[in-house]
Every structure is written in structure tokens, then in C-alpha cells.
Amino acid sequence: AQTVTQSQPEMSVQEAETVTLSCTYDTSESDYYLFWYKQPPSRQMILVIRQEAYKQQNATENRFSVNFQKAAKSFSLKISDSQLGDAAMYFCAYRSQGETSGSRLTFGEGTQLTVNP
Amino acid sequence: DAGVTQSPTHLIKTRGQQVTLRCSPKSGHDTVSWYQQALGQGPQFIFQYYEEEERQRGNFPDRFSGHQFPNYSSELNVNALLLGDSALYLCASSLLAIGNTIYFGEGSWLTVV
């Protein structure tokens, strides 16, 4: 079974600064997907960024980028030019690429990000 | 285009009772999954429905059951409620084809007293 570990329960950053959230995972599979989701106080999970394991290039979405190290099974999220609206719980998630994986995600325990003005 | 919608938003039940939560997937999606998120924890996968059948199941007891209707909407039923069932229940939808983005609803808050 796959596991996802987020070792930082809480992180804080000054507005306009850069912060990196860590995530490691354990799997015996070679093909899979990794995600970062944001959960604001409204509790709705919002997809921030995704990475396909077969792609060597790190994914980027505007101010959000990842550092995907497949051999090390590490998947960190970098938020540049942090904004007050970035404050939320961030979850790292794993999904197999198997035929029946569908929408089954394995989540980490989350990192609560605070953005200070 | 409506996203994933869930009802009710909040509910309170008594230990031993039964509860039904409802989910309408995003338009065009054929797969629905349910997750339980206890306070301060990450979501845990309960089960997934496709073509009106349960396709995958997480480590949850048989008290948790579900259903998917021909219009792809879904219900989550929990029998014999325990205090530990108090949580946010999230519904997610997607297309079964691998790689498609998974969308989440805002969840149903269940409190068992």
C-alpha cells in the first residue's frame, strides 16, 4: 500500500516571500500521479498542481511549482510571492495509474500554511 | 457548469442512528468517490462507484455502504453511527479514464452525539 508523509504540520511565510512545503511518499509502483491540494476554511479541496511520474520536467502553475525527485520519492511544493489568499491547509496526494485507480487518492496529513502580512 | 454538489451541508445524528449523504458529480463525470476527513487529518478513501457498482473500497466497515444511480449521482449510507463517525464527508468526481482531474465537493459535516 502507498503512504504519503507530510512532516511539517505547520508553516508560516511573510507575504510576498517564498515557502516550500515538503512531502515524501512510499510506493513500489513506477507509474503514478502526485497532487497538491489546497483546503481553505470553506473545506473544499482545490487542486493546486499535479505531476505525472513519467514526466521528468517539474510541473509549474503560475506561482506554484514542484520539485519532483522520483528516486528519493520526494514531492515538494514551492509557493512564490505568497499572498494572503494562499493561507490554507495543503495536502499532498498520490494516485496509482492502474486501470481501476479511478479517483482513489491517498492523502498526507496536511500542512497548515499561515501567511503573515 | 455546476461542480460537485453535496447535501446536506451539516447534520447532527444520535449514536446508533443511520444517515444518508448525497452527491451530484460534476457534469460529464461518471465516477464518484467518497472520503472521510476527521478533524485535523487528511481525507481517507471510503469507496468508489462507477457504472452503479462499487469498484474499490478502503479500510472501512460494512456499516458504510453506498449507491450510484443511472444519472451518476451517489449516496453514502452509514448505519449504527458511532461517535467516531463524526467527520467531514467529501464526495469527489472524475472520469474513469486515467489521468483525469478529480473534483471535490464542499463536504457534509456529520456530528454524532
CSV table of C-alpha atoms in Angstrom, one decimal:
chain,number,residue,atom,x,y,z
A,1,ALA,CA,0.0,0.0,0.0
A,2,GLN,CA,1.1,3.5,-0.7
A,3,THR,CA,1.8,6.0,2.0
A,4,VAL,CA,2.2,9.8,1.9
A,5,THR,CA,4.0,11.7,4.6
A,6,GLN,CA,4.0,15.5,5.3
A,7,SER,CA,6.5,16.2,8.1
A,8,GLN,CA,5.5,19.8,8.6
A,9,PRO,CA,2.2,20.2,10.5
A,10,GLU,CA,2.5,24.0,10.3
A,11,MET,CA,4.4,26.5,8.2
A,12,SER,CA,4.4,30.3,8.1
A,13,VAL,CA,5.6,32.8,5.5
A,14,GLN,CA,5.7,36.5,5.1
A,15,GLU,CA,3.5,38.0,2.3
A,16,ALA,CA,5.5,38.2,-0.9
A,17,GLU,CA,8.1,35.7,0.3
A,18,THR,CA,8.6,32.1,-0.9
A,19,VAL,CA,7.8,29.0,1.1
A,20,THR,CA,8.4,25.3,0.4
A,21,LEU,CA,6.1,22.5,1.7
A,22,SER,CA,7.6,19.0,1.9
A,23,CYS,CA,6.1,15.7,1.0
A,24,THR,CA,7.5,12.2,0.8
A,25,TYR,CA,5.8,9.0,-0.3
A,26,ASP,CA,6.3,5.3,-0.4
A,27,THR,CA,5.3,3.1,-3.4
A,28,SER,CA,6.5,0.1,-5.3
A,29,GLU,CA,4.9,1.4,-8.5
A,30,SER,CA,6.7,3.1,-11.3
A,31,ASP,CA,3.8,5.0,-12.8
A,32,TYR,CA,1.6,7.2,-10.7
A,33,TYR,CA,0.4,10.7,-10.2
A,34,LEU,CA,1.1,13.2,-7.4
A,35,PHE,CA,-1.0,16.2,-6.5
A,36,TRP,CA,-1.1,19.1,-4.1
A,37,TYR,CA,-4.5,20.2,-2.9
A,38,LYS,CA,-5.4,23.3,-1.0
A,39,GLN,CA,-8.2,23.2,1.6
A,40,PRO,CA,-9.2,26.7,2.8
A,41,PRO,CA,-11.6,27.2,5.7
A,42,SER,CA,-14.5,26.5,3.4
A,43,ARG,CA,-13.2,22.9,3.4
A,44,GLN,CA,-13.5,22.4,-0.3
A,45,MET,CA,-10.5,20.7,-1.8
A,46,ILE,CA,-8.9,22.7,-4.6
A,47,LEU,CA,-6.3,21.2,-6.9
A,48,VAL,CA,-3.2,23.3,-6.9
A,49,ILE,CA,-0.9,21.3,-9.1
A,50,ARG,CA,-0.3,17.8,-10.5
A,51,GLN,CA,2.7,15.8,-11.6
A,52,GLU,CA,2.8,12.6,-13.7
A,53,ALA,CA,5.6,10.4,-12.5
A,54,TYR,CA,6.8,9.6,-16.1
A,55,LYS,CA,7.5,13.3,-16.7
A,56,GLN,CA,10.9,14.4,-15.7
A,57,GLN,CA,10.0,18.1,-16.0
A,58,ASN,CA,8.7,19.6,-12.8
A,59,ALA,CA,5.1,21.0,-13.1
A,60,THR,CA,4.5,24.7,-12.8
A,61,GLU,CA,1.3,26.6,-12.3
A,62,ASN,CA,1.8,30.4,-12.1
A,63,ARG,CA,3.3,31.0,-8.6
A,64,PHE,CA,3.2,27.3,-7.7
A,65,SER,CA,5.9,24.8,-8.7
A,66,VAL,CA,7.0,21.4,-7.6
A,67,ASN,CA,10.4,19.7,-7.1
A,68,PHE,CA,9.8,16.1,-8.0
A,69,GLN,CA,12.6,13.7,-7.1
A,70,LYS,CA,11.4,10.3,-8.2
A,71,ALA,CA,14.3,8.3,-6.9
A,72,ALA,CA,14.1,10.0,-3.5
A,73,LYS,CA,10.3,9.7,-3.6
A,74,SER,CA,10.0,13.4,-2.7
A,75,PHE,CA,7.5,15.9,-4.0
A,76,SER,CA,7.7,19.4,-2.5
A,77,LEU,CA,5.6,22.4,-3.3
A,78,LYS,CA,7.1,25.9,-3.7
A,79,ILE,CA,4.9,28.9,-3.4
A,80,SER,CA,6.4,32.1,-4.7
A,81,ASP,CA,5.3,35.7,-4.0
A,82,SER,CA,3.0,34.4,-1.2
A,83,GLN,CA,-0.4,36.0,-0.9
A,84,LEU,CA,-2.8,36.2,2.0
A,85,GLY,CA,-5.2,34.1,0.0
A,86,ASP,CA,-2.7,31.2,0.0
A,87,ALA,CA,-3.3,30.6,3.7
A,88,ALA,CA,-4.9,27.2,3.9
A,89,MET,CA,-4.3,23.5,4.7
A,90,TYR,CA,-2.2,21.9,2.0
A,91,PHE,CA,-2.4,18.2,1.3
A,92,CYS,CA,-0.1,16.1,-0.8
A,93,ALA,CA,-1.8,13.2,-2.5
A,94,TYR,CA,-0.9,10.1,-4.5
A,95,ARG,CA,-2.8,8.2,-7.1
A,96,SER,CA,-1.9,5.0,-8.8
A,97,GLN,CA,-2.0,4.7,-12.6
A,98,GLY,CA,-3.7,1.3,-12.5
A,99,GLU,CA,-6.8,0.7,-14.6
A,100,THR,CA,-9.1,0.7,-11.6
A,101,SER,CA,-7.5,3.5,-9.7
A,102,GLY,CA,-10.1,6.0,-10.8
A,103,SER,CA,-10.4,8.7,-8.2
A,104,ARG,CA,-8.7,6.9,-5.3
A,105,LEU,CA,-6.3,9.2,-3.7
A,106,THR,CA,-4.0,8.6,-0.7
A,107,PHE,CA,-3.5,11.8,1.2
A,108,GLY,CA,-0.9,13.0,3.7
A,109,GLU,CA,-1.8,14.5,7.0
A,110,GLY,CA,-1.6,18.1,5.7
A,111,THR,CA,0.5,21.2,6.4
A,112,GLN,CA,-1.3,24.3,7.7
A,113,LEU,CA,0.2,27.4,6.0
A,114,THR,CA,-0.1,30.8,7.6
A,115,VAL,CA,0.7,33.9,5.5
A,116,ASN,CA,1.7,36.9,7.6
A,117,PRO,CA,1.0,40.5,6.3
B,1,ASP,CA,-21.2,24.3,-15.2
B,2,ALA,CA,-22.0,23.1,-11.8
B,3,GLY,CA,-19.3,21.5,-9.9
B,4,VAL,CA,-19.7,18.7,-7.4
B,5,THR,CA,-22.6,19.3,-5.1
B,6,GLN,CA,-23.3,17.7,-1.8
B,7,SER,CA,-26.2,17.7,0.7
B,8,PRO,CA,-26.8,18.2,3.4
B,9,THR,CA,-24.1,20.7,4.5
B,10,HIS,CA,-24.4,19.9,8.2
B,11,LEU,CA,-26.3,17.4,10.2
B,12,ILE,CA,-26.4,16.1,13.7
B,13,LYS,CA,-27.3,12.5,14.5
B,14,THR,CA,-27.5,10.4,17.6
B,15,ARG,CA,-25.4,7.4,18.2
B,16,GLY,CA,-26.9,4.2,16.7
B,17,GLN,CA,-28.9,6.1,14.1
B,18,GLN,CA,-28.5,5.9,10.3
B,19,VAL,CA,-27.5,8.7,7.9
B,20,THR,CA,-27.6,9.2,4.2
B,21,LEU,CA,-25.4,11.8,2.4
B,22,ARG,CA,-25.9,12.7,-1.2
B,23,CYS,CA,-23.7,13.8,-4.0
B,24,SER,CA,-24.2,15.0,-7.6
B,25,PRO,CA,-21.0,14.8,-9.7
B,26,LYS,CA,-19.6,17.4,-11.9
B,27,SER,CA,-21.4,17.5,-15.3
B,28,GLY,CA,-20.0,14.8,-17.6
B,29,HIS,CA,-18.3,12.8,-14.8
B,30,ASP,CA,-19.1,9.1,-14.4
B,31,THR,CA,-17.1,8.1,-11.3
B,32,VAL,CA,-17.9,9.1,-7.7
B,33,SER,CA,-15.7,8.5,-4.7
B,34,TRP,CA,-16.3,9.2,-1.0
B,35,TYR,CA,-13.8,10.3,1.6
B,36,GLN,CA,-14.0,10.7,5.4
B,37,GLN,CA,-11.9,13.5,6.9
B,38,ALA,CA,-11.7,13.6,10.6
B,39,LEU,CA,-10.8,16.9,12.3
B,40,GLY,CA,-7.1,17.7,11.8
B,41,GLN,CA,-6.4,14.8,9.5
B,42,GLY,CA,-6.2,14.1,5.8
B,43,PRO,CA,-9.1,12.6,3.9
B,44,GLN,CA,-9.4,8.8,4.0
B,45,PHE,CA,-10.8,6.9,0.9
B,46,ILE,CA,-14.1,5.1,1.7
B,47,PHE,CA,-15.1,3.7,-1.7
B,48,GLN,CA,-15.6,4.5,-5.4
B,49,TYR,CA,-18.6,3.9,-7.7
B,50,TYR,CA,-18.6,3.5,-11.4
B,51,GLU,CA,-21.4,2.2,-13.6
B,52,GLU,CA,-23.6,1.8,-10.5
B,53,GLU,CA,-21.2,-0.6,-8.9
B,54,GLU,CA,-18.7,-0.3,-6.1
B,55,ARG,CA,-15.3,-0.7,-7.7
B,56,GLN,CA,-12.8,0.0,-4.9
B,57,ARG,CA,-13.1,0.1,-1.2
B,58,GLY,CA,-10.9,1.5,1.5
B,59,ASN,CA,-10.5,0.2,5.0
B,60,PHE,CA,-14.0,0.9,6.3
B,61,PRO,CA,-16.5,-1.5,7.9
B,62,ASP,CA,-19.7,-2.7,6.2
B,63,ARG,CA,-21.7,-0.1,8.2
B,64,PHE,CA,-20.5,2.2,5.3
B,65,SER,CA,-22.4,1.5,2.1
B,66,GLY,CA,-23.2,3.4,-1.0
B,67,HIS,CA,-25.1,3.6,-4.2
B,68,GLN,CA,-24.8,5.2,-7.6
B,69,PHE,CA,-27.8,6.0,-9.7
B,70,PRO,CA,-28.1,5.9,-13.5
B,71,ASN,CA,-27.6,9.7,-13.6
B,72,TYR,CA,-24.2,9.1,-11.8
B,73,SER,CA,-25.3,10.8,-8.6
B,74,SER,CA,-24.4,8.9,-5.4
B,75,GLU,CA,-25.4,8.3,-1.8
B,76,LEU,CA,-23.3,7.3,1.2
B,77,ASN,CA,-25.1,5.5,3.9
B,78,VAL,CA,-23.7,4.9,7.4
B,79,ASN,CA,-25.6,2.6,9.8
B,80,ALA,CA,-25.3,2.2,13.6
B,81,LEU,CA,-23.5,5.5,13.9
B,82,LEU,CA,-20.6,5.8,16.4
B,83,LEU,CA,-19.2,8.9,17.9
B,84,GLY,CA,-16.0,8.3,15.9
B,85,ASP,CA,-18.0,8.7,12.7
B,86,SER,CA,-18.1,12.4,13.3
B,87,ALA,CA,-16.2,13.9,10.4
B,88,LEU,CA,-16.4,15.8,7.1
B,89,TYR,CA,-17.5,13.6,4.3
B,90,LEU,CA,-16.2,14.6,0.9
B,91,CYS,CA,-17.5,13.5,-2.4
B,92,ALA,CA,-15.2,13.5,-5.4
B,93,SER,CA,-16.0,13.0,-9.1
B,94,SER,CA,-14.0,12.3,-12.2
B,95,LEU,CA,-13.9,10.5,-15.5
B,96,LEU,CA,-12.7,6.9,-15.0
B,97,ALA,CA,-10.1,7.4,-17.8
B,98,ILE,CA,-6.7,7.6,-16.1
B,99,GLY,CA,-5.3,11.0,-15.6
B,100,ASN,CA,-8.4,13.0,-15.4
B,101,THR,CA,-8.6,15.6,-12.8
B,102,ILE,CA,-10.6,14.8,-9.6
B,103,TYR,CA,-13.0,17.5,-8.4
B,104,PHE,CA,-14.3,17.7,-4.8
B,105,GLY,CA,-17.5,19.0,-3.3
B,106,GLU,CA,-17.6,21.1,-0.2
B,107,GLY,CA,-18.5,18.2,2.0
B,108,SER,CA,-21.1,17.3,4.5
B,109,TRP,CA,-20.3,17.8,8.2
B,110,LEU,CA,-21.6,14.9,10.3
B,111,THR,CA,-21.7,15.2,14.1
B,112,VAL,CA,-22.7,12.2,16.1
B,113,VAL,CA,-23.8,12.9,19.7
